């Protein structure tokens, strides 16, 4: 685990000033990761040890249960703040997690929630002191593992298959949409400025 960061989201340098075939391959890999994690037969618990913006939030939402560290961390789908948009499967995953209305506000505002706010709206299931996040996740795992596997897995599939099938049937179209969007000059400029702002914040 990296201290203070669960995931900084997608590595923007993977789709900034890249060739179309490179961004295609990057997005295909992300689809694979999501489909495998969201559709996993295993119990998956995210121990969110720190910041979890955008793609990081997606990965956490793809799990069965989320424990987040208390502290000055944030989680959410902040894509609009970067001048980009969350694709339909990010949106559907968030709707399945926190409901339609909260998702609508959250996405349009590019909202990043504190751990307490995230717990209040159900984006995370539990908050714990940073040094106990893994311990809390392990305790929760014990509960989930007591449920008969076949019943838990079939229930999970009933809840998740609609989104999995929808994305699986639209993968090519979704890759095309991503690459044609991020290759636009205006989006490349926004991404460049955003990367610059991250570097400036650091210095
Ligand atoms: C149809 C169109 C569909 C488009 C869909 C696109 C969906 C996109 C999803 C995404 O996930 S986009 C990425 C969103 N992520 C963010 O906005 C997070 C940005 N990062 C931060 O806010 C902070 O880094 C942090 C996570 C809060 C951690 O802060 P900390 O102060 O600890 O680290 P920094 O010093 O800021 O960063 C270190 C280093 O890393 C670079 N960096 C940070 N995040 C990213 C990133 N996501 N991609 C690429 N690079 C990143 C940052 O610039 C620093 O670089 P160096 O100066 O060390 O070179």
PDB file of C-alpha atoms in Angstrom, residues 35-190:
ATOM      1  CA  UNK A  35     -14.939  -6.445 -15.926  1.00  0.00           C
ATOM      2  CA  UNK A  36     -12.778  -8.920 -14.021  1.00  0.00           C
ATOM      3  CA  UNK A  37     -13.035  -7.070 -10.722  1.00  0.00           C
ATOM      4  CA  UNK A  38     -16.736  -6.132 -10.923  1.00  0.00           C
ATOM      5  CA  UNK A  39     -17.611  -9.643 -12.074  1.00  0.00           C
ATOM      6  CA  UNK A  40     -15.251 -11.507  -9.748  1.00  0.00           C
ATOM      7  CA  UNK A  41     -16.667 -14.565  -7.989  1.00  0.00           C
ATOM      8  CA  UNK A  42     -14.339 -13.806  -5.084  1.00  0.00           C
ATOM      9  CA  UNK A  43     -15.300 -11.526  -2.221  1.00  0.00           C
ATOM     10  CA  UNK A  44     -13.577  -8.202  -2.928  1.00  0.00           C
ATOM     11  CA  UNK A  45     -13.092  -5.591  -0.222  1.00  0.00           C
ATOM     12  CA  UNK A  46     -11.386  -2.269  -0.939  1.00  0.00           C
ATOM     13  CA  UNK A  47      -9.152  -1.025   1.871  1.00  0.00           C
ATOM     14  CA  UNK A  48      -9.029   2.609   0.785  1.00  0.00           C
ATOM     15  CA  UNK A  49      -5.915   3.828   2.539  1.00  0.00           C
ATOM     16  CA  UNK A  50      -6.000   7.391   1.175  1.00  0.00           C
ATOM     17  CA  UNK A  51      -7.028   9.499  -1.823  1.00  0.00           C
ATOM     18  CA  UNK A  52      -9.194   7.753  -4.377  1.00  0.00           C
ATOM     19  CA  UNK A  53     -10.214  10.079  -7.222  1.00  0.00           C
ATOM     20  CA  UNK A  54     -11.800   9.096 -10.564  1.00  0.00           C
ATOM     21  CA  UNK A  55     -10.437   5.722 -11.747  1.00  0.00           C
ATOM     22  CA  UNK A  56      -9.457   4.994  -8.123  1.00  0.00           C
ATOM     23  CA  UNK A  57     -13.062   5.518  -7.054  1.00  0.00           C
ATOM     24  CA  UNK A  58     -14.217   3.266  -9.907  1.00  0.00           C
ATOM     25  CA  UNK A  59     -11.940   0.434  -8.756  1.00  0.00           C
ATOM     26  CA  UNK A  60     -13.182   0.815  -5.187  1.00  0.00           C
ATOM     27  CA  UNK A  61     -16.822   0.801  -6.356  1.00  0.00           C
ATOM     28  CA  UNK A  62     -16.157  -2.370  -8.340  1.00  0.00           C
ATOM     29  CA  UNK A  63     -15.522  -4.185  -5.041  1.00  0.00           C
ATOM     30  CA  UNK A  64     -18.208  -5.700  -2.805  1.00  0.00           C
ATOM     31  CA  UNK A  65     -17.440  -3.524   0.216  1.00  0.00           C
ATOM     32  CA  UNK A  66     -15.387  -0.409   0.916  1.00  0.00           C
ATOM     33  CA  UNK A  67     -13.505   0.583   4.051  1.00  0.00           C
ATOM     34  CA  UNK A  68     -11.920   4.050   3.901  1.00  0.00           C
ATOM     35  CA  UNK A  69      -9.293   5.651   6.130  1.00  0.00           C
ATOM     36  CA  UNK A  70     -10.332   8.752   8.059  1.00  0.00           C
ATOM     37  CA  UNK A  71      -8.192  11.853   7.441  1.00  0.00           C
ATOM     38  CA  UNK A  72      -7.816  14.543   4.814  1.00  0.00           C
ATOM     39  CA  UNK A  73      -8.515  12.180   1.958  1.00  0.00           C
ATOM     40  CA  UNK A  74     -11.070  12.388  -0.810  1.00  0.00           C
ATOM     41  CA  UNK A  75     -12.943   9.993  -3.042  1.00  0.00           C
ATOM     42  CA  UNK A  76     -15.245  10.553  -6.011  1.00  0.00           C
ATOM     43  CA  UNK A  77     -15.562  10.776  -9.770  1.00  0.00           C
ATOM     44  CA  UNK A  78     -14.009  14.206 -10.416  1.00  0.00           C
ATOM     45  CA  UNK A  79     -13.726  13.870 -14.218  1.00  0.00           C
ATOM     46  CA  UNK A  80     -15.671  17.066 -15.021  1.00  0.00           C
ATOM     47  CA  UNK A  81     -13.075  19.085 -13.077  1.00  0.00           C
ATOM     48  CA  UNK A  82     -10.482  17.866 -15.564  1.00  0.00           C
ATOM     49  CA  UNK A  83     -12.735  18.820 -18.516  1.00  0.00           C
ATOM     50  CA  UNK A  84     -13.431  15.164 -19.312  1.00  0.00           C
ATOM     51  CA  UNK A  85     -16.505  13.019 -18.796  1.00  0.00           C
ATOM     52  CA  UNK A  86     -17.090   9.773 -16.977  1.00  0.00           C
ATOM     53  CA  UNK A  87     -18.095   7.053 -19.463  1.00  0.00           C
ATOM     54  CA  UNK A  88     -21.451   5.269 -19.127  1.00  0.00           C
ATOM     55  CA  UNK A  89     -20.064   2.326 -17.151  1.00  0.00           C
ATOM     56  CA  UNK A  90     -18.434   4.611 -14.543  1.00  0.00           C
ATOM     57  CA  UNK A  91     -21.818   6.331 -14.239  1.00  0.00           C
ATOM     58  CA  UNK A  92     -23.790   3.082 -13.968  1.00  0.00           C
ATOM     59  CA  UNK A  93     -21.394   1.734 -11.349  1.00  0.00           C
ATOM     60  CA  UNK A  94     -21.836   4.868  -9.272  1.00  0.00           C
ATOM     61  CA  UNK A  95     -25.632   4.760  -9.688  1.00  0.00           C
ATOM     62  CA  UNK A  96     -25.581   1.149  -8.484  1.00  0.00           C
ATOM     63  CA  UNK A  97     -23.598   2.295  -5.446  1.00  0.00           C
ATOM     64  CA  UNK A  98     -25.195   5.582  -4.319  1.00  0.00           C
ATOM     65  CA  UNK A  99     -28.354   5.954  -6.414  1.00  0.00           C
ATOM     66  CA  UNK A 100     -29.407   8.120  -9.329  1.00  0.00           C
ATOM     67  CA  UNK A 101     -29.857  11.558  -7.738  1.00  0.00           C
ATOM     68  CA  UNK A 102     -26.619  11.619  -5.741  1.00  0.00           C
ATOM     69  CA  UNK A 103     -24.745  10.353  -8.813  1.00  0.00           C
ATOM     70  CA  UNK A 104     -26.196  13.110 -10.959  1.00  0.00           C
ATOM     71  CA  UNK A 105     -25.022  15.827  -8.545  1.00  0.00           C
ATOM     72  CA  UNK A 106     -21.757  14.101  -7.874  1.00  0.00           C
ATOM     73  CA  UNK A 107     -20.788  13.736 -11.534  1.00  0.00           C
ATOM     74  CA  UNK A 108     -21.834  17.153 -12.747  1.00  0.00           C
ATOM     75  CA  UNK A 109     -19.955  18.845  -9.905  1.00  0.00           C
ATOM     76  CA  UNK A 110     -16.991  16.463 -10.126  1.00  0.00           C
ATOM     77  CA  UNK A 111     -17.473  16.085  -6.390  1.00  0.00           C
ATOM     78  CA  UNK A 112     -14.712  14.716  -4.197  1.00  0.00           C
ATOM     79  CA  UNK A 113     -16.064  13.571  -0.813  1.00  0.00           C
ATOM     80  CA  UNK A 114     -14.346  13.421   2.561  1.00  0.00           C
ATOM     81  CA  UNK A 115     -14.428   9.942   4.170  1.00  0.00           C
ATOM     82  CA  UNK A 116     -17.300  11.040   6.439  1.00  0.00           C
ATOM     83  CA  UNK A 117     -19.349  12.432   3.536  1.00  0.00           C
ATOM     84  CA  UNK A 118     -18.611   9.309   1.498  1.00  0.00           C
ATOM     85  CA  UNK A 119     -19.884   7.124   4.328  1.00  0.00           C
ATOM     86  CA  UNK A 120     -23.029   9.265   4.678  1.00  0.00           C
ATOM     87  CA  UNK A 121     -24.029   8.811   1.050  1.00  0.00           C
ATOM     88  CA  UNK A 122     -23.002   5.126   0.953  1.00  0.00           C
ATOM     89  CA  UNK A 123     -20.043   5.607  -1.379  1.00  0.00           C
ATOM     90  CA  UNK A 124     -17.987   3.814   1.258  1.00  0.00           C
ATOM     91  CA  UNK A 125     -19.483   1.363   3.750  1.00  0.00           C
ATOM     92  CA  UNK A 126     -17.250   2.051   6.725  1.00  0.00           C
ATOM     93  CA  UNK A 127     -14.558   4.471   7.857  1.00  0.00           C
ATOM     94  CA  UNK A 128     -11.644   3.499  10.107  1.00  0.00           C
ATOM     95  CA  UNK A 129      -8.475   5.136  11.473  1.00  0.00           C
ATOM     96  CA  UNK A 130      -5.697   4.908   8.823  1.00  0.00           C
ATOM     97  CA  UNK A 131      -3.657   2.359  10.776  1.00  0.00           C
ATOM     98  CA  UNK A 132      -6.688   0.084  11.116  1.00  0.00           C
ATOM     99  CA  UNK A 133      -8.062   0.085   7.575  1.00  0.00           C
ATOM    100  CA  UNK A 134      -6.661  -3.325   6.682  1.00  0.00           C
ATOM    101  CA  UNK A 135      -7.756  -4.742  10.058  1.00  0.00           C
ATOM    102  CA  UNK A 136     -11.335  -3.468   9.492  1.00  0.00           C
ATOM    103  CA  UNK A 137     -11.322  -4.880   5.954  1.00  0.00           C
ATOM    104  CA  UNK A 138     -10.130  -8.277   7.229  1.00  0.00           C
ATOM    105  CA  UNK A 139     -12.857  -8.353   9.924  1.00  0.00           C
ATOM    106  CA  UNK A 140     -15.501  -7.604   7.300  1.00  0.00           C
ATOM    107  CA  UNK A 141     -14.059 -10.268   4.989  1.00  0.00           C
ATOM    108  CA  UNK A 142     -14.587 -12.904   7.695  1.00  0.00           C
ATOM    109  CA  UNK A 143     -18.339 -12.072   7.685  1.00  0.00           C
ATOM    110  CA  UNK A 144     -18.628 -12.316   3.906  1.00  0.00           C
ATOM    111  CA  UNK A 145     -16.720 -15.592   3.776  1.00  0.00           C
ATOM    112  CA  UNK A 146     -19.271 -17.218   6.104  1.00  0.00           C
ATOM    113  CA  UNK A 147     -22.004 -16.910   3.428  1.00  0.00           C
ATOM    114  CA  UNK A 148     -22.425 -20.018   1.229  1.00  0.00           C
ATOM    115  CA  UNK A 149     -20.354 -19.276  -1.886  1.00  0.00           C
ATOM    116  CA  UNK A 150     -22.878 -20.413  -4.518  1.00  0.00           C
ATOM    117  CA  UNK A 151     -25.653 -18.233  -3.051  1.00  0.00           C
ATOM    118  CA  UNK A 152     -23.433 -15.183  -2.684  1.00  0.00           C
ATOM    119  CA  UNK A 153     -21.994 -15.553  -6.198  1.00  0.00           C
ATOM    120  CA  UNK A 154     -25.382 -16.051  -7.888  1.00  0.00           C
ATOM    121  CA  UNK A 155     -26.779 -13.045  -6.035  1.00  0.00           C
ATOM    122  CA  UNK A 156     -23.802 -10.926  -7.070  1.00  0.00           C
ATOM    123  CA  UNK A 157     -24.255 -12.007 -10.690  1.00  0.00           C
ATOM    124  CA  UNK A 158     -27.967 -11.160 -10.607  1.00  0.00           C
ATOM    125  CA  UNK A 159     -27.106  -7.690  -9.311  1.00  0.00           C
ATOM    126  CA  UNK A 160     -24.179  -7.027 -11.659  1.00  0.00           C
ATOM    127  CA  UNK A 161     -24.721  -8.931 -14.907  1.00  0.00           C
ATOM    128  CA  UNK A 162     -26.790  -6.222 -16.587  1.00  0.00           C
ATOM    129  CA  UNK A 163     -23.906  -3.744 -16.460  1.00  0.00           C
ATOM    130  CA  UNK A 164     -21.304  -6.407 -17.279  1.00  0.00           C
ATOM    131  CA  UNK A 165     -23.260  -7.571 -20.345  1.00  0.00           C
ATOM    132  CA  UNK A 166     -23.927  -4.005 -21.438  1.00  0.00           C
ATOM    133  CA  UNK A 167     -20.246  -3.042 -21.336  1.00  0.00           C
ATOM    134  CA  UNK A 168     -19.147  -6.374 -22.840  1.00  0.00           C
ATOM    135  CA  UNK A 169     -21.400  -5.813 -25.847  1.00  0.00           C
ATOM    136  CA  UNK A 170     -20.197  -2.233 -26.368  1.00  0.00           C
ATOM    137  CA  UNK A 171     -16.471  -2.535 -25.826  1.00  0.00           C
ATOM    138  CA  UNK A 172     -15.383  -1.519 -29.332  1.00  0.00           C
ATOM    139  CA  UNK A 173     -17.730   1.458 -29.430  1.00  0.00           C
ATOM    140  CA  UNK A 174     -16.601   2.530 -25.950  1.00  0.00           C
ATOM    141  CA  UNK A 175     -12.906   2.346 -26.970  1.00  0.00           C
ATOM    142  CA  UNK A 176     -13.671   4.387 -30.080  1.00  0.00           C
ATOM    143  CA  UNK A 177     -15.519   7.000 -27.982  1.00  0.00           C
ATOM    144  CA  UNK A 178     -12.667   7.258 -25.485  1.00  0.00           C
ATOM    145  CA  UNK A 179      -9.896   7.598 -28.056  1.00  0.00           C
ATOM    146  CA  UNK A 180     -11.721  10.040 -30.299  1.00  0.00           C
ATOM    147  CA  UNK A 181     -12.637  12.156 -27.262  1.00  0.00           C
ATOM    148  CA  UNK A 182      -9.228  12.302 -25.596  1.00  0.00           C
ATOM    149  CA  UNK A 183      -7.409  12.879 -28.901  1.00  0.00           C
ATOM    150  CA  UNK A 184      -9.280  16.150 -29.499  1.00  0.00           C
ATOM    151  CA  UNK A 185      -6.968  19.173 -29.380  1.00  0.00           C
ATOM    152  CA  UNK A 186      -9.141  20.900 -26.778  1.00  0.00           C
ATOM    153  CA  UNK A 187      -9.082  17.842 -24.470  1.00  0.00           C
ATOM    154  CA  UNK A 188      -5.331  17.384 -24.924  1.00  0.00           C
ATOM    155  CA  UNK A 189      -4.881  21.034 -23.916  1.00  0.00           C
ATOM    156  CA  UNK A 190      -7.042  20.557 -20.788  1.00  0.00           C
TER     157      UNK A 190
END
